[in-house]
Amino acid sequence: MTSKTAKAADLILWDQPDEFTKFSRPSMNVFDQWESFVRLDDVHCASCANTVRSALSVLNGVDSVDVNVGSRQARVVWRNQQTKPSVWLSALENVGFPARPLGQVQSIAGEKSASKAALWRAGIALLCMMQVMMYAWAEYVADPADLPADQIQLLRWAQLIISLPVLFFCCQPFFKGALRDLRDFRIGMDVPVAIGMLVSFAVSATGTLLPTGVFGSEVYFDSFTMFVSFLLIGRWLEQNLRANTTEAMISALDRLPENALKLLPDGSTVRIRTADLKLGDLICVGPGDMIQADGTIVQGRTTVDEALLTGESYPIPKEAGATVIAGSANLSGMIAVQIERLGLETRLGQIEQLVREVANSKPRLAQMADQVAKPFLVIVILLAITAAGWWWSESPAKALMAAVAVLVVTCPCALSLSVPMAGLATAGTLIKQGVLIRNFDSLERLAKVDTFLFDKTGTLTEDDYVLAQVVTFRINQFEAYAWAAQLAKNSLHPLSRAIVSAAELRLASSQLNGVFAPPVLEFVEWEEIAGRGIRAVYLDADAQPIELKLGSQKFCRGNELKGLGEVDSASIRAENSPRVKVFLADVTGVIATFSFDEKIRPDAKQTVNRLDQLDLQVRIVSGDLIANVQHLAAALGVKDSIAECHPEAKLSVIRHLQNEGRRVAMVGDGVNDSPVLAQADVSISFSNAAPIARASADLVLTGQRLAPIVQAVIQSRRMIRIMIQNLTWAFVYNLVCVPLAFIGLLPAWAAGLGMAFSSILVVANSWRLTRI
Amino acid sequence: MDILFLLIPLSVVIALFIVAGFWWAVDRNQFVNLDEEGQRIVDED
């Protein structure tokens, strides 16, 4: 088998669902569509990315391709019926960009080996450069008559031989890249540089071998090796910084232990691989170990540290019945955990998916920069040719070296690389502080936001309510609890959950005393209407449909206080406290009210203050009653608030603000908010919010605090500033240096130094974003 | 100065050996974790 068919046979292995699910996940919207993540080691500029994209988009069954140059990763969206991984993986091979499926461990190992190769090349180039300089020095300092001709030749030969490793090993990436680009008729970043390298070596070689030839007798081996060294140092630093940001991002989440202690039915334990765990297994986690999966504690009590996910490092006590998450550290006691979610399904896994998605998306500024980079490179080559033509009459060697200087000094990498780097660095920093972003556009929009809208329930207040009081009319307390709990059982709303848990407590004790047996209602209809309540119908003993409603006062209004005595209505109206109230009603009217106390998040006031200081207008928009909302607004120091807002009303508030030219960020939580979140310029939600809201939000808070929002705003503004700084530098630098090179004032080594310095500067500037 | 005709080619050969030595070291991952190597002495294992 030739190596090609061997490779093809390898790739076919990825077509098995068991295999491709290791680096792919099914798409959320479309049936049979998959998203795969692969690593492309050889992509390092915009035109490489273009080559990859065009190679794959022509394939039948590939829906889209996203390539991120900064992280060297690609996301391929494809249909299982129409194509297979082996098809597009071999297409990538054929076009010169072999791809490696991105499993969890591979991404980090890949970065490390690329970093190693870059170091090797830079090191050898430096060594050779120093040696060449040593030999060249003699000719520099000698008077014309000092050195006999044969010694000059000897020294030049020495330079040539030492430059050979540089040409053949160190320059390889540039030549490979250039060849690839030219094969596809593209001018990539490597083409000018590769031409420069070849030309300068050729001129120097002919100067040594044919001193009387047309190219004169000057040699430039020292310039050649020097600029190659500088370029390679620049590349190595870039590589390291890139590895650091993506590694920080992914490995922060990638530290699950390889093995776990499985608890067998007979009480003994066996050590198995974490990968072999199944749902429902019991695992034993001792103090000091990391928990391998999401699950519930069935035995034991302990404290855990969930800092990996929430950014808050304090011990959280957990007892039997409490849930724990994969990636948290077990601190004090031994526990047995029943596994509920594994691998990609765990919160850790979900967050990691989001992180991968981010690593593959591209800031809009970067796309703009790519567009400029393409014609820019063509112009550079034309300028180089012009420079050569300009100086040819004076001295062909000088002409060629001027051309080399032009080719080498330009730094399109500042355009194509710096912006994605800045984005990645920001995303990585934000993740450590507890904010996940979906894509970079949302960060760019966040930087321009001037208004912040907060939902109340579950956002400014914590998810939990405590049932404070139950007032009933015409039924007794137990019936109220029982019916309300049955209605609320399937709802995720925080109030429903509070009712259910309070009811469980209350009814459990009554059941033990034999006082009351809660009826089990079988609902023939059950619906939850966002923002209003739950409506259900059950059949009573005579098979008559009985409708029950549990919800806001307006919702139950249809069943308004009909038939209630004066006393009862008065007592309802008197209950005008700022508590949240939920009403239980049947056809005769309201039969019970439940009053709740809600908890305000501890850092809500501080967050509002800091947003204020950042010149952001803060408002509360809530579906709750005016009294409650005003109470909260006063407590937090928010001047504007809108209450009793249905989701449609919230939508129109946002639209109205946007029509005024404002940029709106919405912080929300819960089923109510998802269309509203989509309308806002930037949407933020908590990660344990109802699943729909989480899926639409641009930014997801992994912890329980609001403060990271402020950080996100600050960082996004910094990111834009730094991206603009980088682009400005790129333009100014090229504008100044290219004419200098054209005129011949820039020797080749200075050109190399300039290019390396420029790309290092830009990358280091982006690195500032990793510091808070 | 005829000795130069020996010394210079000799130095070229030595330089090439050094280059090969550096490549060997990088290939064996000796430059990967510069901080960890110092730590290794203090580790329990």
PDB file of N, CA and C in Angstrom, chain A residues 112 116-117 119-124 127-128 131 134-135 150-151 154-155 157-159 161-162 165, chain B residues 1-2 4-9 11-13 15-16 18-19 22-23 26-29 31-33:
ATOM      1  N   LYS A 112       1.668  21.895  21.773  1.00  0.00           N
ATOM      2  CA  LYS A 112       3.004  21.732  22.318  1.00  0.00           C
ATOM      3  C   LYS A 112       3.988  21.285  21.258  1.00  0.00           C
ATOM      4  N   LYS A 116       7.327  23.130  19.896  1.00  0.00           N
ATOM      5  CA  LYS A 116       8.648  22.507  19.926  1.00  0.00           C
ATOM      6  C   LYS A 116       9.359  22.683  18.590  1.00  0.00           C
ATOM      7  N   ALA A 117       8.627  22.422  17.505  1.00  0.00           N
ATOM      8  CA  ALA A 117       9.246  22.557  16.185  1.00  0.00           C
ATOM      9  C   ALA A 117       9.679  23.990  15.937  1.00  0.00           C
ATOM     10  N   LEU A 119      10.589  26.152  18.099  1.00  0.00           N
ATOM     11  CA  LEU A 119      11.787  26.423  18.895  1.00  0.00           C
ATOM     12  C   LEU A 119      13.037  25.870  18.215  1.00  0.00           C
ATOM     13  N   TRP A 120      12.916  24.634  17.716  1.00  0.00           N
ATOM     14  CA  TRP A 120      14.055  24.003  17.047  1.00  0.00           C
ATOM     15  C   TRP A 120      14.535  24.863  15.880  1.00  0.00           C
ATOM     16  N   ARG A 121      13.580  25.277  15.076  1.00  0.00           N
ATOM     17  CA  ARG A 121      13.964  26.059  13.896  1.00  0.00           C
ATOM     18  C   ARG A 121      14.597  27.379  14.292  1.00  0.00           C
ATOM     19  N   ALA A 122      13.993  28.059  15.256  1.00  0.00           N
ATOM     20  CA  ALA A 122      14.540  29.356  15.663  1.00  0.00           C
ATOM     21  C   ALA A 122      15.942  29.180  16.238  1.00  0.00           C
ATOM     22  N   GLY A 123      16.108  28.166  17.056  1.00  0.00           N
ATOM     23  CA  GLY A 123      17.403  27.939  17.683  1.00  0.00           C
ATOM     24  C   GLY A 123      18.507  27.664  16.677  1.00  0.00           C
ATOM     25  N   ILE A 124      18.217  26.807  15.722  1.00  0.00           N
ATOM     26  CA  ILE A 124      19.238  26.481  14.728  1.00  0.00           C
ATOM     27  C   ILE A 124      19.563  27.692  13.880  1.00  0.00           C
ATOM     28  N   LEU A 127      21.879  29.922  15.875  1.00  0.00           N
ATOM     29  CA  LEU A 127      23.223  29.367  15.938  1.00  0.00           C
ATOM     30  C   LEU A 127      23.989  29.634  14.642  1.00  0.00           C
ATOM     31  N   CYS A 128      23.321  29.312  13.551  1.00  0.00           N
ATOM     32  CA  CYS A 128      23.970  29.482  12.260  1.00  0.00           C
ATOM     33  C   CYS A 128      24.218  30.946  11.963  1.00  0.00           C
ATOM     34  N   GLN A 131      27.401  32.060  13.650  1.00  0.00           N
ATOM     35  CA  GLN A 131      28.584  31.560  12.968  1.00  0.00           C
ATOM     36  C   GLN A 131      28.843  32.320  11.680  1.00  0.00           C
ATOM     37  N   MET A 134      30.267  35.647  12.243  1.00  0.00           N
ATOM     38  CA  MET A 134      31.674  35.571  12.616  1.00  0.00           C
ATOM     39  C   MET A 134      32.564  35.562  11.376  1.00  0.00           C
ATOM     40  N   TYR A 135      32.168  34.758  10.396  1.00  0.00           N
ATOM     41  CA  TYR A 135      32.968  34.685   9.178  1.00  0.00           C
ATOM     42  C   TYR A 135      32.853  35.949   8.355  1.00  0.00           C
ATOM     43  N   ASP A 150      42.027  34.383  -1.810  1.00  0.00           N
ATOM     44  CA  ASP A 150      41.617  33.009  -1.498  1.00  0.00           C
ATOM     45  C   ASP A 150      41.049  32.901  -0.081  1.00  0.00           C
ATOM     46  N   GLN A 151      41.530  33.772   0.796  1.00  0.00           N
ATOM     47  CA  GLN A 151      40.950  33.736   2.141  1.00  0.00           C
ATOM     48  C   GLN A 151      39.521  34.270   2.124  1.00  0.00           C
ATOM     49  N   LEU A 154      37.458  31.557   1.004  1.00  0.00           N
ATOM     50  CA  LEU A 154      37.302  30.553   2.056  1.00  0.00           C
ATOM     51  C   LEU A 154      36.212  30.962   3.036  1.00  0.00           C
ATOM     52  N   LEU A 155      36.309  32.225   3.450  1.00  0.00           N
ATOM     53  CA  LEU A 155      35.306  32.699   4.407  1.00  0.00           C
ATOM     54  C   LEU A 155      33.900  32.627   3.800  1.00  0.00           C
ATOM     55  N   TRP A 157      32.845  30.640   1.474  1.00  0.00           N
ATOM     56  CA  TRP A 157      32.397  29.255   1.405  1.00  0.00           C
ATOM     57  C   TRP A 157      31.901  28.775   2.766  1.00  0.00           C
ATOM     58  N   ALA A 158      32.608  29.197   3.809  1.00  0.00           N
ATOM     59  CA  ALA A 158      32.178  28.802   5.151  1.00  0.00           C
ATOM     60  C   ALA A 158      30.773  29.335   5.421  1.00  0.00           C
ATOM     61  N   GLN A 159      30.552  30.588   5.046  1.00  0.00           N
ATOM     62  CA  GLN A 159      29.220  31.154   5.255  1.00  0.00           C
ATOM     63  C   GLN A 159      28.155  30.382   4.490  1.00  0.00           C
ATOM     64  N   ILE A 161      28.167  27.255   3.547  1.00  0.00           N
ATOM     65  CA  ILE A 161      27.858  25.938   4.091  1.00  0.00           C
ATOM     66  C   ILE A 161      27.019  26.038   5.361  1.00  0.00           C
ATOM     67  N   ILE A 162      27.342  27.007   6.203  1.00  0.00           N
ATOM     68  CA  ILE A 162      26.558  27.148   7.429  1.00  0.00           C
ATOM     69  C   ILE A 162      25.151  27.654   7.121  1.00  0.00           C
ATOM     70  N   PRO A 165      21.930  24.622   6.270  1.00  0.00           N
ATOM     71  CA  PRO A 165      20.887  24.113   7.176  1.00  0.00           C
ATOM     72  C   PRO A 165      19.752  25.101   7.358  1.00  0.00           C
TER      73      PRO A 165
ATOM     74  N   MET B   1      49.436  32.654   7.569  1.00  0.00           N
ATOM     75  CA  MET B   1      48.011  32.475   7.873  1.00  0.00           C
ATOM     76  C   MET B   1      47.427  31.271   7.162  1.00  0.00           C
ATOM     77  N   ASP B   2      48.326  30.407   6.768  1.00  0.00           N
ATOM     78  CA  ASP B   2      47.806  29.235   6.077  1.00  0.00           C
ATOM     79  C   ASP B   2      46.975  28.351   6.974  1.00  0.00           C
ATOM     80  N   LEU B   4      44.589  29.080   8.561  1.00  0.00           N
ATOM     81  CA  LEU B   4      43.173  29.352   8.383  1.00  0.00           C
ATOM     82  C   LEU B   4      42.498  28.294   7.521  1.00  0.00           C
ATOM     83  N   PHE B   5      43.247  27.783   6.558  1.00  0.00           N
ATOM     84  CA  PHE B   5      42.641  26.793   5.680  1.00  0.00           C
ATOM     85  C   PHE B   5      42.311  25.503   6.395  1.00  0.00           C
ATOM     86  N   LEU B   6      42.872  25.321   7.555  1.00  0.00           N
ATOM     87  CA  LEU B   6      42.451  24.202   8.386  1.00  0.00           C
ATOM     88  C   LEU B   6      41.375  24.635   9.358  1.00  0.00           C
ATOM     89  N   LEU B   7      41.630  25.762  10.004  1.00  0.00           N
ATOM     90  CA  LEU B   7      40.747  26.156  11.092  1.00  0.00           C
ATOM     91  C   LEU B   7      39.329  26.459  10.633  1.00  0.00           C
ATOM     92  N   ILE B   8      39.246  27.163   9.521  1.00  0.00           N
ATOM     93  CA  ILE B   8      37.892  27.560   9.148  1.00  0.00           C
ATOM     94  C   ILE B   8      37.035  26.354   8.776  1.00  0.00           C
ATOM     95  N   PRO B   9      37.481  25.485   7.919  1.00  0.00           N
ATOM     96  CA  PRO B   9      36.636  24.310   7.651  1.00  0.00           C
ATOM     97  C   PRO B   9      36.374  23.487   8.923  1.00  0.00           C
ATOM     98  N   SER B  11      36.079  24.633  11.925  1.00  0.00           N
ATOM     99  CA  SER B  11      35.051  25.300  12.722  1.00  0.00           C
ATOM    100  C   SER B  11      33.675  25.106  12.089  1.00  0.00           C
ATOM    101  N   VAL B  12      33.634  25.043  10.767  1.00  0.00           N
ATOM    102  CA  VAL B  12      32.347  24.783  10.120  1.00  0.00           C
ATOM    103  C   VAL B  12      31.820  23.425  10.552  1.00  0.00           C
ATOM    104  N   VAL B  13      32.708  22.439  10.567  1.00  0.00           N
ATOM    105  CA  VAL B  13      32.279  21.096  10.966  1.00  0.00           C
ATOM    106  C   VAL B  13      31.791  21.098  12.411  1.00  0.00           C
ATOM    107  N   ALA B  15      30.610  23.585  14.067  1.00  0.00           N
ATOM    108  CA  ALA B  15      29.323  24.283  14.147  1.00  0.00           C
ATOM    109  C   ALA B  15      28.189  23.347  13.740  1.00  0.00           C
ATOM    110  N   LEU B  16      28.449  22.549  12.705  1.00  0.00           N
ATOM    111  CA  LEU B  16      27.400  21.627  12.279  1.00  0.00           C
ATOM    112  C   LEU B  16      27.099  20.593  13.365  1.00  0.00           C
ATOM    113  N   ILE B  18      27.330  21.133  16.528  1.00  0.00           N
ATOM    114  CA  ILE B  18      26.537  21.828  17.562  1.00  0.00           C
ATOM    115  C   ILE B  18      25.081  21.919  17.138  1.00  0.00           C
ATOM    116  N   VAL B  19      24.899  22.231  15.863  1.00  0.00           N
ATOM    117  CA  VAL B  19      23.531  22.305  15.361  1.00  0.00           C
ATOM    118  C   VAL B  19      22.824  20.972  15.555  1.00  0.00           C
ATOM    119  N   PHE B  22      21.899  20.449  19.168  1.00  0.00           N
ATOM    120  CA  PHE B  22      20.729  21.224  19.579  1.00  0.00           C
ATOM    121  C   PHE B  22      19.452  20.561  19.085  1.00  0.00           C
ATOM    122  N   TRP B  23      19.483  20.102  17.852  1.00  0.00           N
ATOM    123  CA  TRP B  23      18.310  19.435  17.306  1.00  0.00           C
ATOM    124  C   TRP B  23      17.962  18.201  18.129  1.00  0.00           C
ATOM    125  N   VAL B  26      16.252  19.254  21.417  1.00  0.00           N
ATOM    126  CA  VAL B  26      14.864  19.681  21.253  1.00  0.00           C
ATOM    127  C   VAL B  26      13.980  18.485  20.944  1.00  0.00           C
ATOM    128  N   ASP B  27      14.506  17.571  20.163  1.00  0.00           N
ATOM    129  CA  ASP B  27      13.724  16.405  19.799  1.00  0.00           C
ATOM    130  C   ASP B  27      13.370  15.570  21.016  1.00  0.00           C
ATOM    131  N   ARG B  28      14.225  15.600  22.017  1.00  0.00           N
ATOM    132  CA  ARG B  28      13.944  14.843  23.228  1.00  0.00           C
ATOM    133  C   ARG B  28      13.229  15.674  24.272  1.00  0.00           C
ATOM    134  N   ASN B  29      12.599  16.741  23.849  1.00  0.00           N
ATOM    135  CA  ASN B  29      11.762  17.538  24.730  1.00  0.00           C
ATOM    136  C   ASN B  29      12.492  18.127  25.915  1.00  0.00           C
ATOM    137  N   PHE B  31      13.549  21.091  26.190  1.00  0.00           N
ATOM    138  CA  PHE B  31      13.257  22.501  26.422  1.00  0.00           C
ATOM    139  C   PHE B  31      11.791  22.744  26.712  1.00  0.00           C
ATOM    140  N   VAL B  32      11.033  21.680  26.896  1.00  0.00           N
ATOM    141  CA  VAL B  32       9.594  21.890  27.004  1.00  0.00           C
ATOM    142  C   VAL B  32       9.194  22.464  28.348  1.00  0.00           C
ATOM    143  N   ASN B  33       9.576  21.799  29.417  1.00  0.00           N
ATOM    144  CA  ASN B  33       9.139  22.272  30.733  1.00  0.00           C
ATOM    145  C   ASN B  33      10.313  22.727  31.557  1.00  0.00           C
TER     146      ASN B  33
END
